[in-house]
mmCIF file with all atom_site columns, C-alpha atoms and ligand atoms in Angstrom:
data_model
loop_
_atom_site.group_PDB
_atom_site.id
_atom_site.type_symbol
_atom_site.label_atom_id
_atom_site.label_alt_id
_atom_site.label_comp_id
_atom_site.label_asym_id
_atom_site.label_entity_id
_atom_site.label_seq_id
_atom_site.pdbx_PDB_ins_code
_atom_site.Cartn_x
_atom_site.Cartn_y
_atom_site.Cartn_z
_atom_site.occupancy
_atom_site.B_iso_or_equiv
_atom_site.pdbx_formal_charge
_atom_site.auth_seq_id
_atom_site.auth_comp_id
_atom_site.auth_asym_id
_atom_site.auth_atom_id
_atom_site.pdbx_PDB_model_num
ATOM   1   C CA  . MET A 1 1   ? 37.674 72.188 146.465 1.00 92.00 ? 1   MET A CA  1
ATOM   2   C CA  . ILE A 1 2   ? 40.726 74.472 146.531 1.00 98.00 ? 2   ILE A CA  1
ATOM   3   C CA  . THR A 1 3   ? 41.310 76.904 143.669 1.00 98.00 ? 3   THR A CA  1
ATOM   4   C CA  . LEU A 1 4   ? 44.892 78.108 143.341 1.00 98.00 ? 4   LEU A CA  1
ATOM   5   C CA  . TYR A 1 5   ? 45.343 81.463 141.618 1.00 98.00 ? 5   TYR A CA  1
ATOM   6   C CA  . HIS A 1 6   ? 48.580 80.986 139.783 1.00 98.00 ? 6   HIS A CA  1
ATOM   7   C CA  . ARG A 1 7   ? 50.990 82.547 137.343 1.00 97.00 ? 7   ARG A CA  1
ATOM   8   C CA  . PRO A 1 8   ? 53.737 80.224 136.054 1.00 96.00 ? 8   PRO A CA  1
ATOM   9   C CA  . LYS A 1 9   ? 57.256 80.672 137.430 1.00 94.00 ? 9   LYS A CA  1
ATOM   10  C CA  . THR A 1 10  ? 56.213 82.747 140.431 1.00 96.00 ? 10  THR A CA  1
ATOM   11  C CA  . ARG A 1 11  ? 55.692 82.199 144.146 1.00 97.00 ? 11  ARG A CA  1
ATOM   12  C CA  . SER A 1 12  ? 52.438 80.387 143.359 1.00 98.00 ? 12  SER A CA  1
ATOM   13  C CA  . THR A 1 13  ? 54.300 77.439 141.763 1.00 98.00 ? 13  THR A CA  1
ATOM   14  C CA  . ARG A 1 14  ? 55.352 76.217 145.191 1.00 98.00 ? 14  ARG A CA  1
ATOM   15  C CA  . PHE A 1 15  ? 51.705 75.775 146.179 1.00 98.00 ? 15  PHE A CA  1
ATOM   16  C CA  . ILE A 1 16  ? 51.165 73.277 143.387 1.00 98.00 ? 16  ILE A CA  1
ATOM   17  C CA  . PHE A 1 17  ? 54.069 71.413 145.014 1.00 98.00 ? 17  PHE A CA  1
ATOM   18  C CA  . LEU A 1 18  ? 52.404 71.684 148.448 1.00 98.00 ? 18  LEU A CA  1
ATOM   19  C CA  . LEU A 1 19  ? 48.982 70.622 147.172 1.00 98.00 ? 19  LEU A CA  1
ATOM   20  C CA  . GLU A 1 20  ? 50.608 67.609 145.532 1.00 98.00 ? 20  GLU A CA  1
ATOM   21  C CA  . GLU A 1 21  ? 52.377 66.731 148.806 1.00 98.00 ? 21  GLU A CA  1
ATOM   22  C CA  . LEU A 1 22  ? 49.047 66.969 150.617 1.00 98.00 ? 22  LEU A CA  1
ATOM   23  C CA  . GLY A 1 23  ? 47.148 64.862 148.108 1.00 98.00 ? 23  GLY A CA  1
ATOM   24  C CA  . ALA A 1 24  ? 44.459 67.569 148.190 1.00 98.00 ? 24  ALA A CA  1
ATOM   25  C CA  . PRO A 1 25  ? 41.853 68.094 145.480 1.00 97.00 ? 25  PRO A CA  1
ATOM   26  C CA  . TYR A 1 26  ? 42.542 71.365 143.667 1.00 97.00 ? 26  TYR A CA  1
ATOM   27  C CA  . THR A 1 27  ? 42.201 73.263 140.444 1.00 97.00 ? 27  THR A CA  1
ATOM   28  C CA  . ILE A 1 28  ? 44.590 75.822 139.038 1.00 98.00 ? 28  ILE A CA  1
ATOM   29  C CA  . ARG A 1 29  ? 43.232 79.131 137.814 1.00 97.00 ? 29  ARG A CA  1
ATOM   30  C CA  . THR A 1 30  ? 45.938 80.847 135.766 1.00 97.00 ? 30  THR A CA  1
ATOM   31  C CA  . VAL A 1 31  ? 45.779 84.638 136.083 1.00 98.00 ? 31  VAL A CA  1
ATOM   32  C CA  . THR A 1 32  ? 47.756 87.632 134.888 1.00 97.00 ? 32  THR A CA  1
ATOM   33  C CA  . THR A 1 33  ? 49.606 89.930 137.306 1.00 98.00 ? 33  THR A CA  1
ATOM   34  C CA  . ARG A 1 34  ? 51.584 93.121 136.997 1.00 97.00 ? 34  ARG A CA  1
ATOM   35  C CA  . THR A 1 35  ? 55.183 92.346 136.127 1.00 93.00 ? 35  THR A CA  1
ATOM   36  C CA  . ARG A 1 36  ? 58.576 93.752 137.046 1.00 89.00 ? 36  ARG A CA  1
ATOM   37  C CA  . ASP A 1 37  ? 59.058 95.493 133.702 1.00 91.00 ? 37  ASP A CA  1
ATOM   38  C CA  . GLY A 1 38  ? 55.866 97.527 134.248 1.00 89.00 ? 38  GLY A CA  1
ATOM   39  C CA  . GLY A 1 39  ? 53.761 95.338 131.976 1.00 90.00 ? 39  GLY A CA  1
ATOM   40  C CA  . GLY A 1 40  ? 50.910 93.007 132.833 1.00 93.00 ? 40  GLY A CA  1
ATOM   41  C CA  . ASP A 1 41  ? 47.566 93.697 134.405 1.00 96.00 ? 41  ASP A CA  1
ATOM   42  C CA  . VAL A 1 42  ? 45.828 92.710 137.582 1.00 97.00 ? 42  VAL A CA  1
ATOM   43  C CA  . ASP A 1 43  ? 43.388 89.951 136.710 1.00 97.00 ? 43  ASP A CA  1
ATOM   44  C CA  . PRO A 1 44  ? 39.876 90.786 137.972 1.00 97.00 ? 44  PRO A CA  1
ATOM   45  C CA  . ALA A 1 45  ? 39.357 87.080 138.621 1.00 97.00 ? 45  ALA A CA  1
ATOM   46  C CA  . ASN A 1 46  ? 42.140 87.077 141.219 1.00 98.00 ? 46  ASN A CA  1
ATOM   47  C CA  . PRO A 1 47  ? 40.783 87.671 144.772 1.00 98.00 ? 47  PRO A CA  1
ATOM   48  C CA  . HIS A 1 48  ? 44.180 88.749 146.182 1.00 98.00 ? 48  HIS A CA  1
ATOM   49  C CA  . PRO A 1 49  ? 43.811 92.349 147.494 1.00 98.00 ? 49  PRO A CA  1
ATOM   50  C CA  . HIS A 1 50  ? 46.797 93.505 145.397 1.00 97.00 ? 50  HIS A CA  1
ATOM   51  C CA  . GLY A 1 51  ? 46.275 91.193 142.430 1.00 98.00 ? 51  GLY A CA  1
ATOM   52  C CA  . LYS A 1 52  ? 49.320 89.137 143.410 1.00 98.00 ? 52  LYS A CA  1
ATOM   53  C CA  . VAL A 1 53  ? 49.845 85.385 143.379 1.00 98.00 ? 53  VAL A CA  1
ATOM   54  C CA  . PRO A 1 54  ? 49.569 83.093 145.230 1.00 98.00 ? 54  PRO A CA  1
ATOM   55  C CA  . ALA A 1 55  ? 46.031 83.232 146.554 1.00 98.00 ? 55  ALA A CA  1
ATOM   56  C CA  . ILE A 1 56  ? 43.635 80.374 147.157 1.00 98.00 ? 56  ILE A CA  1
ATOM   57  C CA  . ALA A 1 57  ? 39.896 80.104 147.475 1.00 98.00 ? 57  ALA A CA  1
ATOM   58  C CA  . ASP A 1 58  ? 38.314 77.259 149.381 1.00 98.00 ? 58  ASP A CA  1
ATOM   59  C CA  . ASP A 1 59  ? 34.607 77.190 148.556 1.00 94.00 ? 59  ASP A CA  1
ATOM   60  C CA  . GLY A 1 60  ? 34.581 80.986 148.620 1.00 92.00 ? 60  GLY A CA  1
ATOM   61  C CA  . VAL A 1 61  ? 36.995 81.466 151.559 1.00 98.00 ? 61  VAL A CA  1
ATOM   62  C CA  . VAL A 1 62  ? 39.987 83.438 150.288 1.00 98.00 ? 62  VAL A CA  1
ATOM   63  C CA  . VAL A 1 63  ? 43.458 83.033 151.800 1.00 98.00 ? 63  VAL A CA  1
ATOM   64  C CA  . PHE A 1 64  ? 46.534 85.001 150.708 1.00 98.00 ? 64  PHE A CA  1
ATOM   65  C CA  . GLU A 1 65  ? 50.183 85.431 151.819 1.00 98.00 ? 65  GLU A CA  1
ATOM   66  C CA  . SER A 1 66  ? 52.371 82.353 151.510 1.00 98.00 ? 66  SER A CA  1
ATOM   67  C CA  . PRO A 1 67  ? 52.712 81.432 155.216 1.00 98.00 ? 67  PRO A CA  1
ATOM   68  C CA  . ALA A 1 68  ? 48.945 81.771 155.741 1.00 98.00 ? 68  ALA A CA  1
ATOM   69  C CA  . ILE A 1 69  ? 48.207 79.603 152.711 1.00 98.00 ? 69  ILE A CA  1
ATOM   70  C CA  . ALA A 1 70  ? 50.736 76.994 153.845 1.00 98.00 ? 70  ALA A CA  1
ATOM   71  C CA  . LEU A 1 71  ? 49.240 76.825 157.336 1.00 98.00 ? 71  LEU A CA  1
ATOM   72  C CA  . TYR A 1 72  ? 45.649 76.810 156.089 1.00 98.00 ? 72  TYR A CA  1
ATOM   73  C CA  . LEU A 1 73  ? 46.343 73.930 153.730 1.00 98.00 ? 73  LEU A CA  1
ATOM   74  C CA  . THR A 1 74  ? 48.351 71.760 156.120 1.00 98.00 ? 74  THR A CA  1
ATOM   75  C CA  . ASP A 1 75  ? 45.695 72.179 158.813 1.00 98.00 ? 75  ASP A CA  1
ATOM   76  C CA  . LYS A 1 76  ? 42.904 71.414 156.364 1.00 98.00 ? 76  LYS A CA  1
ATOM   77  C CA  . PHE A 1 77  ? 44.606 68.357 154.843 1.00 98.00 ? 77  PHE A CA  1
ATOM   78  C CA  . PRO A 1 78  ? 46.476 66.681 157.725 1.00 97.00 ? 78  PRO A CA  1
ATOM   79  C CA  . GLN A 1 79  ? 46.564 63.161 156.263 1.00 95.00 ? 79  GLN A CA  1
ATOM   80  C CA  . ASN A 1 80  ? 50.111 63.239 154.867 1.00 96.00 ? 80  ASN A CA  1
ATOM   81  C CA  . ARG A 1 81  ? 51.534 65.026 157.939 1.00 96.00 ? 81  ARG A CA  1
ATOM   82  C CA  . VAL A 1 82  ? 53.025 67.935 156.011 1.00 98.00 ? 82  VAL A CA  1
ATOM   83  C CA  . GLY A 1 83  ? 52.507 70.349 158.921 1.00 98.00 ? 83  GLY A CA  1
ATOM   84  C CA  . PRO A 1 84  ? 52.563 69.715 162.682 1.00 98.00 ? 84  PRO A CA  1
ATOM   85  C CA  . LEU A 1 85  ? 49.096 70.203 164.170 1.00 98.00 ? 85  LEU A CA  1
ATOM   86  C CA  . VAL A 1 86  ? 48.073 71.927 167.428 1.00 98.00 ? 86  VAL A CA  1
ATOM   87  C CA  . GLY A 1 87  ? 49.463 69.847 170.313 1.00 98.00 ? 87  GLY A CA  1
ATOM   88  C CA  . ASP A 1 88  ? 52.529 68.643 168.409 1.00 98.00 ? 88  ASP A CA  1
ATOM   89  C CA  . PRO A 1 89  ? 55.744 69.988 169.987 1.00 97.00 ? 89  PRO A CA  1
ATOM   90  C CA  . GLN A 1 90  ? 56.903 70.940 166.484 1.00 97.00 ? 90  GLN A CA  1
ATOM   91  C CA  . ARG A 1 91  ? 53.902 73.250 166.016 1.00 98.00 ? 91  ARG A CA  1
ATOM   92  C CA  . GLY A 1 92  ? 55.721 76.221 167.594 1.00 98.00 ? 92  GLY A CA  1
ATOM   93  C CA  . PRO A 1 93  ? 58.861 75.890 165.435 1.00 97.00 ? 93  PRO A CA  1
ATOM   94  C CA  . TYR A 1 94  ? 56.622 75.314 162.405 1.00 98.00 ? 94  TYR A CA  1
ATOM   95  C CA  . LEU A 1 95  ? 54.645 78.548 162.934 1.00 98.00 ? 95  LEU A CA  1
ATOM   96  C CA  . SER A 1 96  ? 57.844 80.446 163.693 1.00 98.00 ? 96  SER A CA  1
ATOM   97  C CA  . TRP A 1 97  ? 59.656 79.416 160.517 1.00 98.00 ? 97  TRP A CA  1
ATOM   98  C CA  . LEU A 1 98  ? 56.570 79.995 158.395 1.00 98.00 ? 98  LEU A CA  1
ATOM   99  C CA  . ALA A 1 99  ? 56.166 83.552 159.722 1.00 98.00 ? 99  ALA A CA  1
ATOM   100 C CA  . TYR A 1 100 ? 59.937 84.140 159.514 1.00 98.00 ? 100 TYR A CA  1
ATOM   101 C CA  . TYR A 1 101 ? 59.838 83.384 155.793 1.00 98.00 ? 101 TYR A CA  1
ATOM   102 C CA  . THR A 1 102 ? 57.938 86.524 154.762 1.00 98.00 ? 102 THR A CA  1
ATOM   103 C CA  . GLY A 1 103 ? 58.612 88.553 157.920 1.00 98.00 ? 103 GLY A CA  1
ATOM   104 C CA  . VAL A 1 104 ? 62.391 88.233 157.964 1.00 97.00 ? 104 VAL A CA  1
ATOM   105 C CA  . PHE A 1 105 ? 63.896 85.995 155.316 1.00 96.00 ? 105 PHE A CA  1
ATOM   106 C CA  . GLU A 1 106 ? 62.505 87.509 152.111 1.00 96.00 ? 106 GLU A CA  1
ATOM   107 C CA  . PRO A 1 107 ? 62.925 91.114 153.392 1.00 97.00 ? 107 PRO A CA  1
ATOM   108 C CA  . ALA A 1 108 ? 66.556 90.282 154.286 1.00 96.00 ? 108 ALA A CA  1
ATOM   109 C CA  . PHE A 1 109 ? 67.249 89.165 150.703 1.00 94.00 ? 109 PHE A CA  1
ATOM   110 C CA  . MET A 1 110 ? 65.265 92.025 149.222 1.00 94.00 ? 110 MET A CA  1
ATOM   111 C CA  . SER A 1 111 ? 67.241 94.544 151.304 1.00 96.00 ? 111 SER A CA  1
ATOM   112 C CA  . LYS A 1 112 ? 70.465 93.052 149.989 1.00 94.00 ? 112 LYS A CA  1
ATOM   113 C CA  . PHE A 1 113 ? 69.166 93.104 146.410 1.00 92.00 ? 113 PHE A CA  1
ATOM   114 C CA  . MET A 1 114 ? 68.152 96.762 146.783 1.00 94.00 ? 114 MET A CA  1
ATOM   115 C CA  . LYS A 1 115 ? 71.403 97.623 148.565 1.00 95.00 ? 115 LYS A CA  1
ATOM   116 C CA  . VAL A 1 116 ? 69.466 98.968 151.529 1.00 95.00 ? 116 VAL A CA  1
ATOM   117 C CA  . GLU A 1 117 ? 71.081 98.815 154.941 1.00 95.00 ? 117 GLU A CA  1
ATOM   118 C CA  . VAL A 1 118 ? 68.846 97.139 157.543 1.00 95.00 ? 118 VAL A CA  1
ATOM   119 C CA  . PRO A 1 119 ? 68.619 99.480 160.544 1.00 93.00 ? 119 PRO A CA  1
ATOM   120 C CA  . ARG A 1 120 ? 69.076 97.504 163.747 1.00 92.00 ? 120 ARG A CA  1
ATOM   121 C CA  . GLY A 1 121 ? 66.429 98.347 166.326 1.00 91.00 ? 121 GLY A CA  1
ATOM   122 C CA  . THR A 1 122 ? 64.041 99.779 163.724 1.00 94.00 ? 122 THR A CA  1
ATOM   123 C CA  . ALA A 1 123 ? 63.446 97.237 160.952 1.00 96.00 ? 123 ALA A CA  1
ATOM   124 C CA  . GLY A 1 124 ? 61.522 94.111 161.903 1.00 96.00 ? 124 GLY A CA  1
ATOM   125 C CA  . TRP A 1 125 ? 63.933 91.945 159.955 1.00 97.00 ? 125 TRP A CA  1
ATOM   126 C CA  . VAL A 1 126 ? 67.716 91.491 159.966 1.00 97.00 ? 126 VAL A CA  1
ATOM   127 C CA  . ALA A 1 127 ? 70.460 91.583 157.348 1.00 95.00 ? 127 ALA A CA  1
ATOM   128 C CA  . VAL A 1 128 ? 70.835 88.485 155.214 1.00 94.00 ? 128 VAL A CA  1
ATOM   129 C CA  . GLU A 1 129 ? 74.286 87.917 156.756 1.00 94.00 ? 129 GLU A CA  1
ATOM   130 C CA  . GLU A 1 130 ? 72.488 87.311 160.049 1.00 95.00 ? 130 GLU A CA  1
ATOM   131 C CA  . ALA A 1 131 ? 69.404 85.500 158.714 1.00 95.00 ? 131 ALA A CA  1
ATOM   132 C CA  . LEU A 1 132 ? 71.198 82.952 156.569 1.00 94.00 ? 132 LEU A CA  1
ATOM   133 C CA  . PRO A 1 133 ? 73.413 81.419 159.299 1.00 94.00 ? 133 PRO A CA  1
ATOM   134 C CA  . ALA A 1 134 ? 70.322 80.881 161.456 1.00 91.00 ? 134 ALA A CA  1
ATOM   135 C CA  . LEU A 1 135 ? 68.742 78.920 158.625 1.00 93.00 ? 135 LEU A CA  1
ATOM   136 C CA  . LEU A 1 136 ? 71.907 77.023 157.747 1.00 94.00 ? 136 LEU A CA  1
ATOM   137 C CA  . GLN A 1 137 ? 72.309 75.878 161.321 1.00 93.00 ? 137 GLN A CA  1
ATOM   138 C CA  . ARG A 1 138 ? 68.820 74.310 161.251 1.00 93.00 ? 138 ARG A CA  1
ATOM   139 C CA  . LEU A 1 139 ? 69.382 72.770 157.845 1.00 95.00 ? 139 LEU A CA  1
ATOM   140 C CA  . GLY A 1 140 ? 72.840 71.469 158.790 1.00 91.00 ? 140 GLY A CA  1
ATOM   141 C CA  . ASP A 1 141 ? 71.162 69.423 161.535 1.00 89.00 ? 141 ASP A CA  1
ATOM   142 C CA  . GLY A 1 142 ? 68.454 68.574 158.958 1.00 88.00 ? 142 GLY A CA  1
ATOM   143 C CA  . PRO A 1 143 ? 67.532 66.859 156.844 1.00 96.00 ? 143 PRO A CA  1
ATOM   144 C CA  . TYR A 1 144 ? 64.612 69.333 156.977 1.00 97.00 ? 144 TYR A CA  1
ATOM   145 C CA  . LEU A 1 145 ? 63.897 72.591 158.751 1.00 97.00 ? 145 LEU A CA  1
ATOM   146 C CA  . LEU A 1 146 ? 61.982 70.795 161.513 1.00 97.00 ? 146 LEU A CA  1
ATOM   147 C CA  . GLY A 1 147 ? 64.477 67.937 161.675 1.00 96.00 ? 147 GLY A CA  1
ATOM   148 C CA  . ALA A 1 148 ? 63.317 64.540 160.422 1.00 96.00 ? 148 ALA A CA  1
ATOM   149 C CA  . GLN A 1 149 ? 59.860 65.745 159.372 1.00 96.00 ? 149 GLN A CA  1
ATOM   150 C CA  . PHE A 1 150 ? 59.385 67.408 155.969 1.00 98.00 ? 150 PHE A CA  1
ATOM   151 C CA  . SER A 1 151 ? 56.872 70.259 156.224 1.00 98.00 ? 151 SER A CA  1
ATOM   152 C CA  . ALA A 1 152 ? 55.337 73.104 154.248 1.00 98.00 ? 152 ALA A CA  1
ATOM   153 C CA  . ALA A 1 153 ? 58.102 75.321 155.695 1.00 98.00 ? 153 ALA A CA  1
ATOM   154 C CA  . ASP A 1 154 ? 60.496 73.334 153.476 1.00 98.00 ? 154 ASP A CA  1
ATOM   155 C CA  . VAL A 1 155 ? 58.239 74.045 150.510 1.00 98.00 ? 155 VAL A CA  1
ATOM   156 C CA  . LEU A 1 156 ? 58.760 77.789 151.072 1.00 98.00 ? 156 LEU A CA  1
ATOM   157 C CA  . TYR A 1 157 ? 62.489 77.813 151.847 1.00 98.00 ? 157 TYR A CA  1
ATOM   158 C CA  . GLY A 1 158 ? 63.446 74.923 149.543 1.00 97.00 ? 158 GLY A CA  1
ATOM   159 C CA  . THR A 1 159 ? 61.821 76.454 146.472 1.00 97.00 ? 159 THR A CA  1
ATOM   160 C CA  . MET A 1 160 ? 63.291 79.868 147.277 1.00 96.00 ? 160 MET A CA  1
ATOM   161 C CA  . PHE A 1 161 ? 66.776 78.368 147.570 1.00 95.00 ? 161 PHE A CA  1
ATOM   162 C CA  . ALA A 1 162 ? 66.242 76.396 144.347 1.00 94.00 ? 162 ALA A CA  1
ATOM   163 C CA  . GLN A 1 163 ? 65.220 79.561 142.503 1.00 91.00 ? 163 GLN A CA  1
ATOM   164 C CA  . PHE A 1 164 ? 68.195 81.590 143.720 1.00 88.00 ? 164 PHE A CA  1
ATOM   165 C CA  . ALA A 1 165 ? 70.805 78.794 143.535 1.00 84.00 ? 165 ALA A CA  1
ATOM   166 C CA  . GLN A 1 166 ? 72.743 80.634 140.815 1.00 85.00 ? 166 GLN A CA  1
ATOM   167 C CA  . SER A 1 167 ? 72.210 84.138 142.218 1.00 88.00 ? 167 SER A CA  1
ATOM   168 C CA  . PRO A 1 168 ? 75.156 86.118 143.640 1.00 87.00 ? 168 PRO A CA  1
ATOM   169 C CA  . LEU A 1 169 ? 72.788 86.977 146.520 1.00 86.00 ? 169 LEU A CA  1
ATOM   170 C CA  . LEU A 1 170 ? 73.142 83.409 147.766 1.00 89.00 ? 170 LEU A CA  1
ATOM   171 C CA  . PRO A 1 171 ? 76.617 82.289 148.880 1.00 87.00 ? 171 PRO A CA  1
ATOM   172 C CA  . LYS A 1 172 ? 77.785 78.859 147.684 1.00 90.00 ? 172 LYS A CA  1
ATOM   173 C CA  . SER A 1 173 ? 76.901 76.365 150.394 1.00 92.00 ? 173 SER A CA  1
ATOM   174 C CA  . ALA A 1 174 ? 76.986 72.565 150.390 1.00 94.00 ? 174 ALA A CA  1
ATOM   175 C CA  . VAL A 1 175 ? 74.211 72.583 153.008 1.00 95.00 ? 175 VAL A CA  1
ATOM   176 C CA  . ILE A 1 176 ? 71.912 74.561 150.696 1.00 95.00 ? 176 ILE A CA  1
ATOM   177 C CA  . GLU A 1 177 ? 72.828 72.503 147.623 1.00 95.00 ? 177 GLU A CA  1
ATOM   178 C CA  . GLU A 1 178 ? 72.057 69.219 149.384 1.00 96.00 ? 178 GLU A CA  1
ATOM   179 C CA  . TYR A 1 179 ? 68.830 70.636 150.800 1.00 97.00 ? 179 TYR A CA  1
ATOM   180 C CA  . VAL A 1 180 ? 67.683 71.779 147.361 1.00 96.00 ? 180 VAL A CA  1
ATOM   181 C CA  . ARG A 1 181 ? 68.536 68.343 145.939 1.00 97.00 ? 181 ARG A CA  1
ATOM   182 C CA  . ARG A 1 182 ? 66.441 66.677 148.657 1.00 97.00 ? 182 ARG A CA  1
ATOM   183 C CA  . ILE A 1 183 ? 63.496 68.979 147.959 1.00 97.00 ? 183 ILE A CA  1
ATOM   184 C CA  . GLN A 1 184 ? 63.682 68.585 144.183 1.00 97.00 ? 184 GLN A CA  1
ATOM   185 C CA  . ALA A 1 185 ? 63.942 64.787 144.461 1.00 98.00 ? 185 ALA A CA  1
ATOM   186 C CA  . ARG A 1 186 ? 60.479 64.571 145.997 1.00 98.00 ? 186 ARG A CA  1
ATOM   187 C CA  . PRO A 1 187 ? 57.908 63.009 143.637 1.00 98.00 ? 187 PRO A CA  1
ATOM   188 C CA  . ALA A 1 188 ? 55.426 65.806 144.431 1.00 98.00 ? 188 ALA A CA  1
ATOM   189 C CA  . TYR A 1 189 ? 57.971 68.376 143.210 1.00 98.00 ? 189 TYR A CA  1
ATOM   190 C CA  . ALA A 1 190 ? 58.219 66.624 139.838 1.00 97.00 ? 190 ALA A CA  1
ATOM   191 C CA  . ARG A 1 191 ? 54.431 66.421 139.570 1.00 98.00 ? 191 ARG A CA  1
ATOM   192 C CA  . ALA A 1 192 ? 54.180 70.134 140.351 1.00 98.00 ? 192 ALA A CA  1
ATOM   193 C CA  . MET A 1 193 ? 56.724 71.054 137.700 1.00 96.00 ? 193 MET A CA  1
ATOM   194 C CA  . ALA A 1 194 ? 54.729 69.041 135.176 1.00 97.00 ? 194 ALA A CA  1
ATOM   195 C CA  . ARG A 1 195 ? 51.525 70.927 136.083 1.00 96.00 ? 195 ARG A CA  1
ATOM   196 C CA  . GLU A 1 196 ? 52.878 74.418 136.566 1.00 92.00 ? 196 GLU A CA  1
ATOM   197 C CA  . GLY A 1 197 ? 52.567 75.463 132.954 1.00 90.00 ? 197 GLY A CA  1
ATOM   198 C CA  . GLY A 1 198 ? 55.646 77.672 132.801 1.00 61.00 ? 198 GLY A CA  1
HETATM 199 N N1  . GSH B 2 .   ? 54.160 88.244 150.253 1.00 57.46 ? 201 GSH B N1  1
HETATM 200 C C1  . GSH B 2 .   ? 53.513 87.591 149.138 1.00 57.46 ? 201 GSH B C1  1
HETATM 201 C C2  . GSH B 2 .   ? 54.249 87.950 147.874 1.00 57.46 ? 201 GSH B C2  1
HETATM 202 C C3  . GSH B 2 .   ? 53.441 87.666 146.636 1.00 57.46 ? 201 GSH B C3  1
HETATM 203 C C4  . GSH B 2 .   ? 54.084 88.267 145.400 1.00 57.46 ? 201 GSH B C4  1
HETATM 204 O O1  . GSH B 2 .   ? 54.688 89.331 145.456 1.00 57.46 ? 201 GSH B O1  1
HETATM 205 N N2  . GSH B 2 .   ? 53.909 87.590 144.236 1.00 57.46 ? 201 GSH B N2  1
HETATM 206 C C5  . GSH B 2 .   ? 54.425 88.103 143.002 1.00 57.46 ? 201 GSH B C5  1
HETATM 207 C C6  . GSH B 2 .   ? 54.778 86.941 142.064 1.00 57.46 ? 201 GSH B C6  1
HETATM 208 S S1  . GSH B 2 .   ? 56.141 85.999 142.647 1.00 57.46 ? 201 GSH B S1  1
HETATM 209 C C7  . GSH B 2 .   ? 53.332 88.892 142.306 1.00 57.46 ? 201 GSH B C7  1
HETATM 210 O O2  . GSH B 2 .   ? 52.198 88.463 142.259 1.00 57.46 ? 201 GSH B O2  1
HETATM 211 N N3  . GSH B 2 .   ? 53.679 90.054 141.740 1.00 57.46 ? 201 GSH B N3  1
HETATM 212 C C8  . GSH B 2 .   ? 52.759 90.878 141.004 1.00 57.46 ? 201 GSH B C8  1
HETATM 213 C C9  . GSH B 2 .   ? 52.563 92.228 141.642 1.00 57.46 ? 201 GSH B C9  1
HETATM 214 O O3  . GSH B 2 .   ? 53.408 92.623 142.470 1.00 57.46 ? 201 GSH B O3  1
HETATM 215 O O4  . GSH B 2 .   ? 51.573 92.895 141.314 1.00 57.46 ? 201 GSH B O4  1
HETATM 216 C C10 . GSH B 2 .   ? 53.502 86.071 149.383 1.00 57.46 ? 201 GSH B C10 1
HETATM 217 O O5  . GSH B 2 .   ? 54.515 85.542 149.845 1.00 57.46 ? 201 GSH B O5  1
HETATM 218 O O6  . GSH B 2 .   ? 52.494 85.405 149.112 1.00 57.46 ? 201 GSH B O6  1
#
């Protein structure tokens, strides 16, 4: 049984969405975390090394970091084909876009938010002006990041785009708007919103 360590309206919400897509048995353990305004406490019940969410525990095996959790869950629950398995030609693109999410995409947006220039040749990520077109090209071909097949990569990027739809960090884009609509129209997304407790 999977336990999801969760705080409403955070990056852990998307894993309720993924677990619903997978049809996996799970329980939600709501925890506290430190917050942006300096409040909040690390919850001793949370096994994440920094007291962040998301984290999962699978009969005592702890997994943290969003791409790792996504991969762990889609490998463990392959029945609904939410992640290409070893041997599938889409496995390589799947792993790449999962890793890119926290290795490049989020840092690109965070650099922009913090008004930090991204030093070419030094930083492991790129400026958002370079990252976003790469994504939009994939999504323009769509309907999903891997083409016809919806995957857990779409859970990461789709929920991020949905969250920042109104942010000045994200340029207006019909491709993104349609992608977000497709993601939010999925029955599992509605079920997740009903369970997320925010
Ligand atoms: N790289 C992590 C980021 C996790 C993260 O920063 N989560 C935020 C909530 S959205 C958090 O728990 N913040 C509390 C803290 O920083 O202590 C992942 O993608 O899983």
